[in-house]
XYZ file of C-alpha atoms in Angstrom:
480
model
C -12.455 14.702 2.663
C -14.990 14.755 5.440
C -14.621 11.978 7.981
C -17.076 9.142 8.288
C -18.595 9.438 11.727
C -20.540 7.046 13.895
C -24.084 8.121 14.816
C -23.969 10.625 17.644
C -26.091 10.063 20.766
C -29.363 11.964 20.905
C -30.080 11.488 24.589
C -29.442 13.379 27.746
C -25.853 14.263 26.972
C -26.091 16.143 23.675
C -24.264 19.329 23.318
C -25.054 22.945 22.763
C -24.528 26.535 21.601
C -23.262 29.740 20.318
C -23.192 33.715 18.951
C -22.679 37.848 18.051
C -22.233 40.548 15.446
C -21.240 44.010 14.588
C -22.065 42.873 11.060
C -21.499 45.101 8.095
C -21.327 48.110 10.342
C -17.869 47.471 11.664
C -15.885 45.134 13.805
C -14.642 45.351 17.333
C -11.145 46.525 16.630
C -8.287 44.357 17.678
C -4.612 44.607 18.204
C -1.865 42.302 19.392
C -0.921 42.742 23.006
C 1.231 40.781 25.379
C -0.602 39.970 28.592
C 1.778 40.896 31.383
C 2.705 38.291 33.925
C 1.259 40.339 36.771
C -2.140 40.145 35.052
C -2.255 36.353 35.391
C -5.576 35.126 36.749
C -6.167 32.015 38.808
C -9.448 30.816 37.247
C -10.469 30.100 33.672
C -13.185 32.721 33.500
C -11.036 35.470 34.978
C -8.137 34.579 32.693
C -10.371 34.708 29.625
C -11.784 38.078 30.698
C -8.324 39.596 30.419
C -8.709 39.486 26.638
C -12.413 40.341 26.599
C -13.511 36.729 26.186
C -15.446 34.206 28.246
C -14.741 30.636 29.322
C -17.924 28.687 29.946
C -19.344 25.259 30.630
C -22.499 23.240 30.101
C -24.602 22.908 33.249
C -27.160 20.182 33.993
C -29.997 21.127 36.336
C -29.946 17.672 37.900
C -26.378 18.184 39.134
C -26.944 21.519 40.855
C -27.462 19.686 44.143
C -23.903 18.335 43.967
C -21.752 20.756 45.959
C -18.481 19.537 44.433
C -19.917 20.174 40.964
C -21.280 23.633 41.763
C -18.110 24.658 43.609
C -16.003 24.095 40.490
C -18.588 25.559 38.131
C -19.113 28.686 40.202
C -15.394 29.309 40.686
C -14.046 28.606 37.210
C -16.536 29.664 34.539
C -18.215 32.919 33.544
C -20.631 31.638 30.884
C -23.239 28.888 31.180
C -25.062 26.786 28.606
C -27.973 24.606 29.686
C -26.996 21.085 28.672
C -30.503 19.845 27.793
C -32.915 22.047 29.697
C -33.603 24.611 26.948
C -33.933 22.114 24.105
C -37.217 21.526 22.314
C -38.437 18.450 24.191
C -37.722 20.107 27.557
C -39.325 23.486 26.858
C -42.413 22.477 24.828
C -43.337 18.902 25.782
C -46.856 19.428 24.418
C -47.702 21.731 21.556
C -48.389 25.224 22.814
C -47.706 24.218 26.431
C -44.299 25.475 27.505
C -42.369 24.313 30.543
C -39.369 26.372 31.610
C -38.878 24.937 35.093
C -35.586 23.164 34.353
C -34.306 25.864 32.027
C -35.079 28.513 34.611
C -33.272 26.522 37.263
C -30.069 26.597 35.214
C -30.576 30.240 34.245
C -31.267 31.357 37.818
C -28.257 29.495 39.183
C -26.040 31.116 36.560
C -27.288 34.647 37.209
C -27.136 34.230 40.981
C -23.499 33.223 40.551
C -22.641 36.178 38.311
C -22.577 34.384 34.970
C -24.050 35.064 31.552
C -26.109 32.449 29.725
C -26.097 31.102 26.193
C -29.312 29.555 24.912
C -29.279 26.105 23.304
C -31.136 25.281 21.069
C -34.244 26.509 19.215
C -34.485 24.506 15.970
C -32.964 21.038 15.686
C -33.825 17.735 14.067
C -33.047 15.841 17.300
C -34.626 15.837 20.750
C -37.973 16.866 19.322
C -41.012 15.854 21.392
C -43.295 13.256 19.874
C -45.921 15.760 18.800
C -43.369 17.667 16.710
C -41.937 14.490 15.168
C -45.425 13.657 13.888
C -45.767 16.942 11.976
C -44.603 17.825 8.483
C -44.900 20.533 5.872
C -46.513 23.865 6.734
C -47.758 22.572 10.080
C -44.209 21.723 11.198
C -42.899 25.033 9.845
C -45.458 26.951 11.917
C -44.673 24.818 14.972
C -41.001 25.747 14.601
C -41.844 29.451 14.378
C -44.169 29.236 17.377
C -41.538 27.389 19.397
C -38.849 29.976 18.671
C -41.204 32.793 19.636
C -42.375 31.047 22.795
C -38.917 30.265 24.149
C -37.267 33.532 23.149
C -40.104 35.618 24.530
C -39.753 33.860 27.891
C -36.034 34.667 28.043
C -36.182 37.968 26.157
C -33.344 40.295 27.118
C -31.745 37.649 29.345
C -29.748 35.440 26.971
C -26.377 36.497 25.561
C -26.613 34.309 22.455
C -28.899 31.628 21.056
C -28.026 28.591 18.986
C -30.938 29.293 16.695
C -30.317 26.317 14.411
C -28.289 23.268 15.371
C -26.635 20.628 13.154
C -28.488 21.264 9.903
C -25.723 20.017 7.584
C -25.007 16.441 6.584
C -21.951 14.427 7.529
C -19.804 13.105 4.703
C -18.638 14.642 1.462
C -21.734 16.312 0.036
C -21.428 19.664 1.786
C -25.223 19.759 1.705
C -28.064 19.924 4.164
C -29.055 17.095 6.449
C -32.239 15.288 5.390
C -34.533 16.067 8.338
C -38.196 16.801 8.896
C -37.310 20.502 9.194
C -35.335 20.463 5.928
C -38.302 18.859 4.180
C -40.454 21.901 5.036
C -38.400 23.843 2.488
C -34.796 24.933 1.996
C -35.552 28.355 3.475
C -36.283 26.950 6.943
C -32.965 28.082 8.428
C -33.419 31.610 7.122
C -36.969 31.705 8.507
C -35.692 30.518 11.894
C -33.113 33.329 12.066
C -35.541 36.030 10.950
C -38.087 34.815 13.499
C -35.438 34.846 16.224
C -34.304 38.401 15.421
C -37.869 39.666 15.696
C -38.410 37.758 18.940
C -35.361 39.205 20.735
C -33.344 41.864 18.864
C -30.784 42.020 21.712
C -29.628 38.390 21.528
C -26.782 37.214 19.325
C -28.044 34.639 16.828
C -25.765 31.699 16.050
C -25.605 28.677 13.804
C -24.065 25.707 15.663
C -22.623 22.445 14.305
C -20.016 19.717 14.777
C -17.312 18.491 12.362
C -16.973 21.945 10.803
C -13.608 22.731 12.408
C -11.381 21.344 9.637
C -11.230 23.894 6.826
C -10.763 21.240 4.127
C -13.911 19.262 4.917
C -16.978 19.524 2.701
C -19.295 20.058 5.647
C -17.246 23.068 6.771
C -17.438 24.564 3.289
C -21.176 23.952 3.123
C -21.783 25.922 6.309
C -19.352 28.629 5.170
C -21.249 29.055 1.906
C -24.554 29.337 3.768
C -23.196 32.010 6.118
C -21.686 33.934 3.207
C -25.034 33.840 1.410
C -26.897 34.966 4.536
C -24.564 37.901 5.074
C -24.849 38.970 1.426
C -28.659 39.009 1.639
C -29.036 40.550 5.068
C -30.288 37.435 6.831
C -29.705 38.161 10.543
C -26.900 35.817 11.608
C -24.390 37.057 14.174
C -22.184 34.111 14.996
C -21.139 30.558 14.183
C -20.583 27.975 16.889
C -17.969 25.254 16.462
C -18.800 22.395 18.807
C -15.229 21.074 18.698
C -15.767 17.509 19.892
C -12.272 16.361 18.984
C -11.623 12.587 18.939
C -9.980 9.905 16.840
C -12.762 10.083 14.244
C -12.701 13.883 14.101
C -9.261 14.978 15.299
C -8.009 18.486 15.913
C -6.212 19.951 12.897
C -4.014 23.029 12.964
C -6.095 24.555 10.169
C -8.836 25.183 12.764
C -7.421 28.682 13.098
C -7.862 29.186 9.361
C -11.484 28.095 9.729
C -12.150 30.565 12.538
C -10.447 33.379 10.641
C -12.315 32.603 7.429
C -15.741 32.643 9.052
C -14.900 35.793 11.017
C -13.927 37.506 7.761
C -17.541 37.089 6.630
C -18.566 39.486 9.395
C -19.738 37.053 12.066
C -18.389 36.260 15.507
C -17.049 32.758 16.113
C -17.373 30.741 19.301
C -16.130 27.354 20.479
C -19.310 26.001 21.994
C -18.987 22.377 23.165
C -15.294 21.659 23.519
C -14.135 18.258 24.705
C -11.014 16.407 23.606
C -10.607 12.628 23.782
C -7.936 11.929 26.382
C -7.730 15.639 27.302
C -4.366 16.235 25.673
C -2.846 19.348 27.303
C -1.139 20.388 24.076
C -4.336 20.071 22.050
C -6.348 22.027 24.606
C -3.704 24.758 24.559
C -3.724 24.817 20.753
C -7.497 25.290 20.643
C -7.320 28.147 23.156
C -4.516 29.814 21.226
C -6.524 29.510 18.009
C -9.350 31.435 19.633
C -6.995 34.029 21.096
C -5.517 34.621 17.638
C -8.887 35.603 16.108
C -10.318 38.942 17.281
C -13.914 37.851 16.676
C -13.579 34.630 18.690
C -15.707 35.610 21.695
C -14.975 32.664 23.942
C -14.874 28.956 24.660
C -17.354 26.601 26.341
C -16.372 23.117 27.485
C -19.156 20.555 27.391
C -19.332 19.640 31.050
C -17.517 20.334 34.297
C -15.839 17.003 35.155
C -15.114 13.815 33.235
C -17.900 12.083 35.125
C -20.360 14.709 33.848
C -19.371 14.319 30.193
C -21.720 12.799 27.590
C -18.638 10.785 26.546
C -17.178 10.154 29.993
C -15.253 7.091 28.806
C -13.031 9.422 26.751
C -12.043 11.405 29.889
C -12.257 14.554 27.728
C -12.625 17.427 30.213
C -10.448 19.590 32.469
C -11.420 18.092 35.825
C -11.470 14.552 37.170
C -13.617 14.633 40.272
C -12.468 17.757 42.095
C -8.939 17.547 40.700
C -7.548 19.803 38.008
C -5.999 17.781 35.188
C -2.835 18.762 33.282
C -5.116 20.046 30.518
C -6.529 22.587 32.965
C -3.067 24.017 33.605
C -2.402 24.149 29.869
C -5.604 26.097 29.251
C -5.024 28.508 32.116
C -1.456 29.153 31.010
C -2.584 29.795 27.444
C -5.257 32.241 28.603
C -2.785 34.032 30.870
C 0.293 34.175 28.692
C 1.775 34.908 25.327
C 0.762 37.339 22.630
C -2.914 37.328 21.739
C -5.151 39.256 19.404
C -7.485 40.944 21.825
C -10.910 42.531 21.303
C -9.953 45.932 22.639
C -12.175 48.851 23.650
C -11.329 51.847 21.534
C -8.624 50.253 19.400
C -10.183 51.871 16.321
C -12.706 54.674 16.378
C -15.011 55.598 13.552
C -17.944 57.721 12.513
C -21.567 56.611 12.850
C -23.299 58.047 9.798
C -27.058 58.308 9.232
C -28.229 56.638 6.029
C -31.013 59.145 5.375
C -29.054 62.271 6.313
C -25.487 61.419 5.385
C -24.539 63.211 8.608
C -22.648 61.880 11.617
C -23.548 61.259 15.247
C -21.928 64.301 16.854
C -21.393 65.724 20.346
C -22.214 69.457 20.066
C -19.288 71.869 20.495
C -16.947 69.059 21.565
C -18.716 69.030 24.923
C -17.643 66.474 27.514
C -20.454 67.269 29.960
C -22.584 64.408 31.259
C -26.097 64.699 29.864
C -25.121 66.485 26.646
C -27.581 65.345 23.966
C -25.992 64.158 20.731
C -27.080 65.314 17.290
C -26.643 64.900 13.553
C -23.917 67.110 12.042
C -21.802 67.271 8.927
C -19.082 64.626 9.144
C -15.719 66.217 9.851
C -13.585 63.490 11.494
C -13.470 65.464 14.739
C -12.871 63.672 18.009
C -16.494 64.415 18.944
C -17.587 62.168 16.053
C -15.267 59.247 16.722
C -16.985 56.272 18.356
C -15.447 52.952 19.360
C -17.411 49.866 20.388
C -16.208 47.852 23.363
C -16.620 44.127 23.915
C -19.406 45.014 26.372
C -21.374 46.754 23.621
C -20.671 50.342 24.715
C -20.157 53.085 22.116
C -17.444 55.361 23.509
C -16.375 58.863 22.564
C -13.307 60.670 23.971
C -12.303 57.282 25.447
C -14.366 57.665 28.621
C -17.855 58.893 27.708
C -20.548 56.478 26.550
C -23.519 56.849 24.254
C -26.272 56.769 26.876
C -30.059 56.413 26.713
C -31.735 58.849 29.090
C -34.693 56.469 29.477
C -36.113 53.254 28.079
C -39.254 54.467 26.288
C -40.053 56.119 22.977
C -38.584 59.607 22.881
C -35.853 59.018 25.452
C -32.971 61.353 24.653
C -29.608 60.035 23.548
C -26.736 61.704 25.340
C -23.181 61.177 26.508
C -22.468 60.140 30.047
C -19.545 58.742 32.024
C -19.348 55.019 31.276
C -20.710 52.901 34.137
C -21.582 49.559 32.526
C -25.348 50.008 32.633
C -27.646 48.348 30.104
C -28.716 51.818 28.922
C -25.144 52.267 27.670
C -25.023 49.006 25.748
C -25.928 48.840 22.079
C -26.374 46.170 19.473
C -24.989 47.253 16.090
C -26.925 45.111 13.629
C -26.190 44.019 10.081
C -29.454 45.582 8.844
C -28.163 49.044 9.753
C -30.081 49.492 12.989
C -28.501 50.273 16.353
C -30.636 48.875 19.166
C -30.476 49.671 22.878
C -29.939 46.517 24.944
C -32.060 47.827 27.821
C -34.977 49.097 25.754
C -34.900 47.078 22.518
C -35.657 50.405 20.803
C -33.740 51.881 17.889
C -31.370 54.823 17.672
C -33.568 57.322 15.812
C -33.176 60.797 14.291
C -36.037 62.833 15.804
C -38.905 63.598 13.426
C -37.072 61.786 10.616
C -34.913 64.891 10.496
C -31.830 65.067 8.310
C -30.552 68.595 9.037
C -27.609 69.701 11.135
C -28.646 69.853 14.767
C -31.270 67.119 14.595
C -31.339 65.392 17.985
C -31.314 61.650 18.526
C -33.727 59.552 20.570
C -34.915 56.023 21.208
C -37.911 54.920 19.173
C -39.705 51.732 18.165
C -37.775 50.099 15.330
C -39.569 50.513 12.002
C -36.806 50.237 9.426
C -36.874 53.860 8.319
C -33.831 55.612 6.906
C -33.649 57.747 10.044
C -32.962 54.525 11.978
C -30.272 53.191 9.635
C -26.588 53.836 10.248
C -23.173 52.904 8.921
C -20.084 52.576 11.076
C -16.724 53.288 9.435
C -13.603 52.683 11.543
C -10.517 54.721 10.823
C -6.954 53.380 10.925
C -5.927 52.086 14.343
């Protein structure tokens, strides 16, 4: 049974986001590994990085002048979500007139302090400006599309993941959609939002985000699960599901949360804990949530919804890891969980597999088993050789031989695809999409067989994505 919940505040302290996918083309391979004691890190972000994850927080632009606040945020977290500054009312106060001043302030602070950014949120029934609330039908649908395009184009290539749609399912026992002005534009509005978002920024992970979907037995959880399963079966571009995880007496933590994360991940999406706060900040509950994430290979990371109790949208519940500048017992529990024990870790190169062209049936191949930097890759008959075995890292690299990366020799149409020593550059990062395309993060262009060739020896290049068979690939991991 789903819990009955009191209305949730819609004002300045509402929550936020999520994200990512290797989709039908293969998963980041995982294996169980014990983190050695000498690897223990002293901050949350660094500890999470040991297993290829992030630990983030929500940041409010209005608090960036508070040195105590920014000292903690800069030191502890490696992912940032804008608390309210990228929501609809903040970014498009008047139709067609965008204002990114506050959003940019949060984004710039994050980047200047070495952090990635999650975008929250593009389509939501709440915190709509008055002009949007007055619309309905096709006019509102077009306004939603225009808003997604406007915001994502401004931040194109800069945002790790977007909460494309937020809180679209109803509380209670129906398992159905929330009755909102967006829902009344037609049941396909969520699908349209995700397709619009993919076209606007192919490099960003696209997430669905909601609250009270953590308990596997609840109807709302099953409703969202069924939607994601349907989207994946039809090729709707969804990469991740965000679980807000506002645990309290009305919506308590349940140990089946791990089952929920595992079940969604099995659909081929990443899972993220996006707005974590726990009434009373129980150390054991915080540790349990962290361990649930660590146990699921596709759980990318955790974001707490605020830095200190005084910054929380529910400050009276004292739900966060810091009180003033002081670390609470819950902080120690989280850090210990991130640093210790056996976890299931997204691991570079745990499984390698062939990348096979849909049109050609041939594999991405390094000629003559070459290991030379600058060697252009080609199509060749699949033979399971080491020169055809590619593993994707948590950073999005595609590695061969364990140390050489699939590398774009430029960022324009026709740029050659080669191998090169891995160095972490954006030209060595790839997005493996559920529609079969492989897109360069730097260029937003597709991995392409030159001249639509299908023969042995056909070279590979970057080219504008057009959906052709020479730009479609399958990724098949072998045994670990």
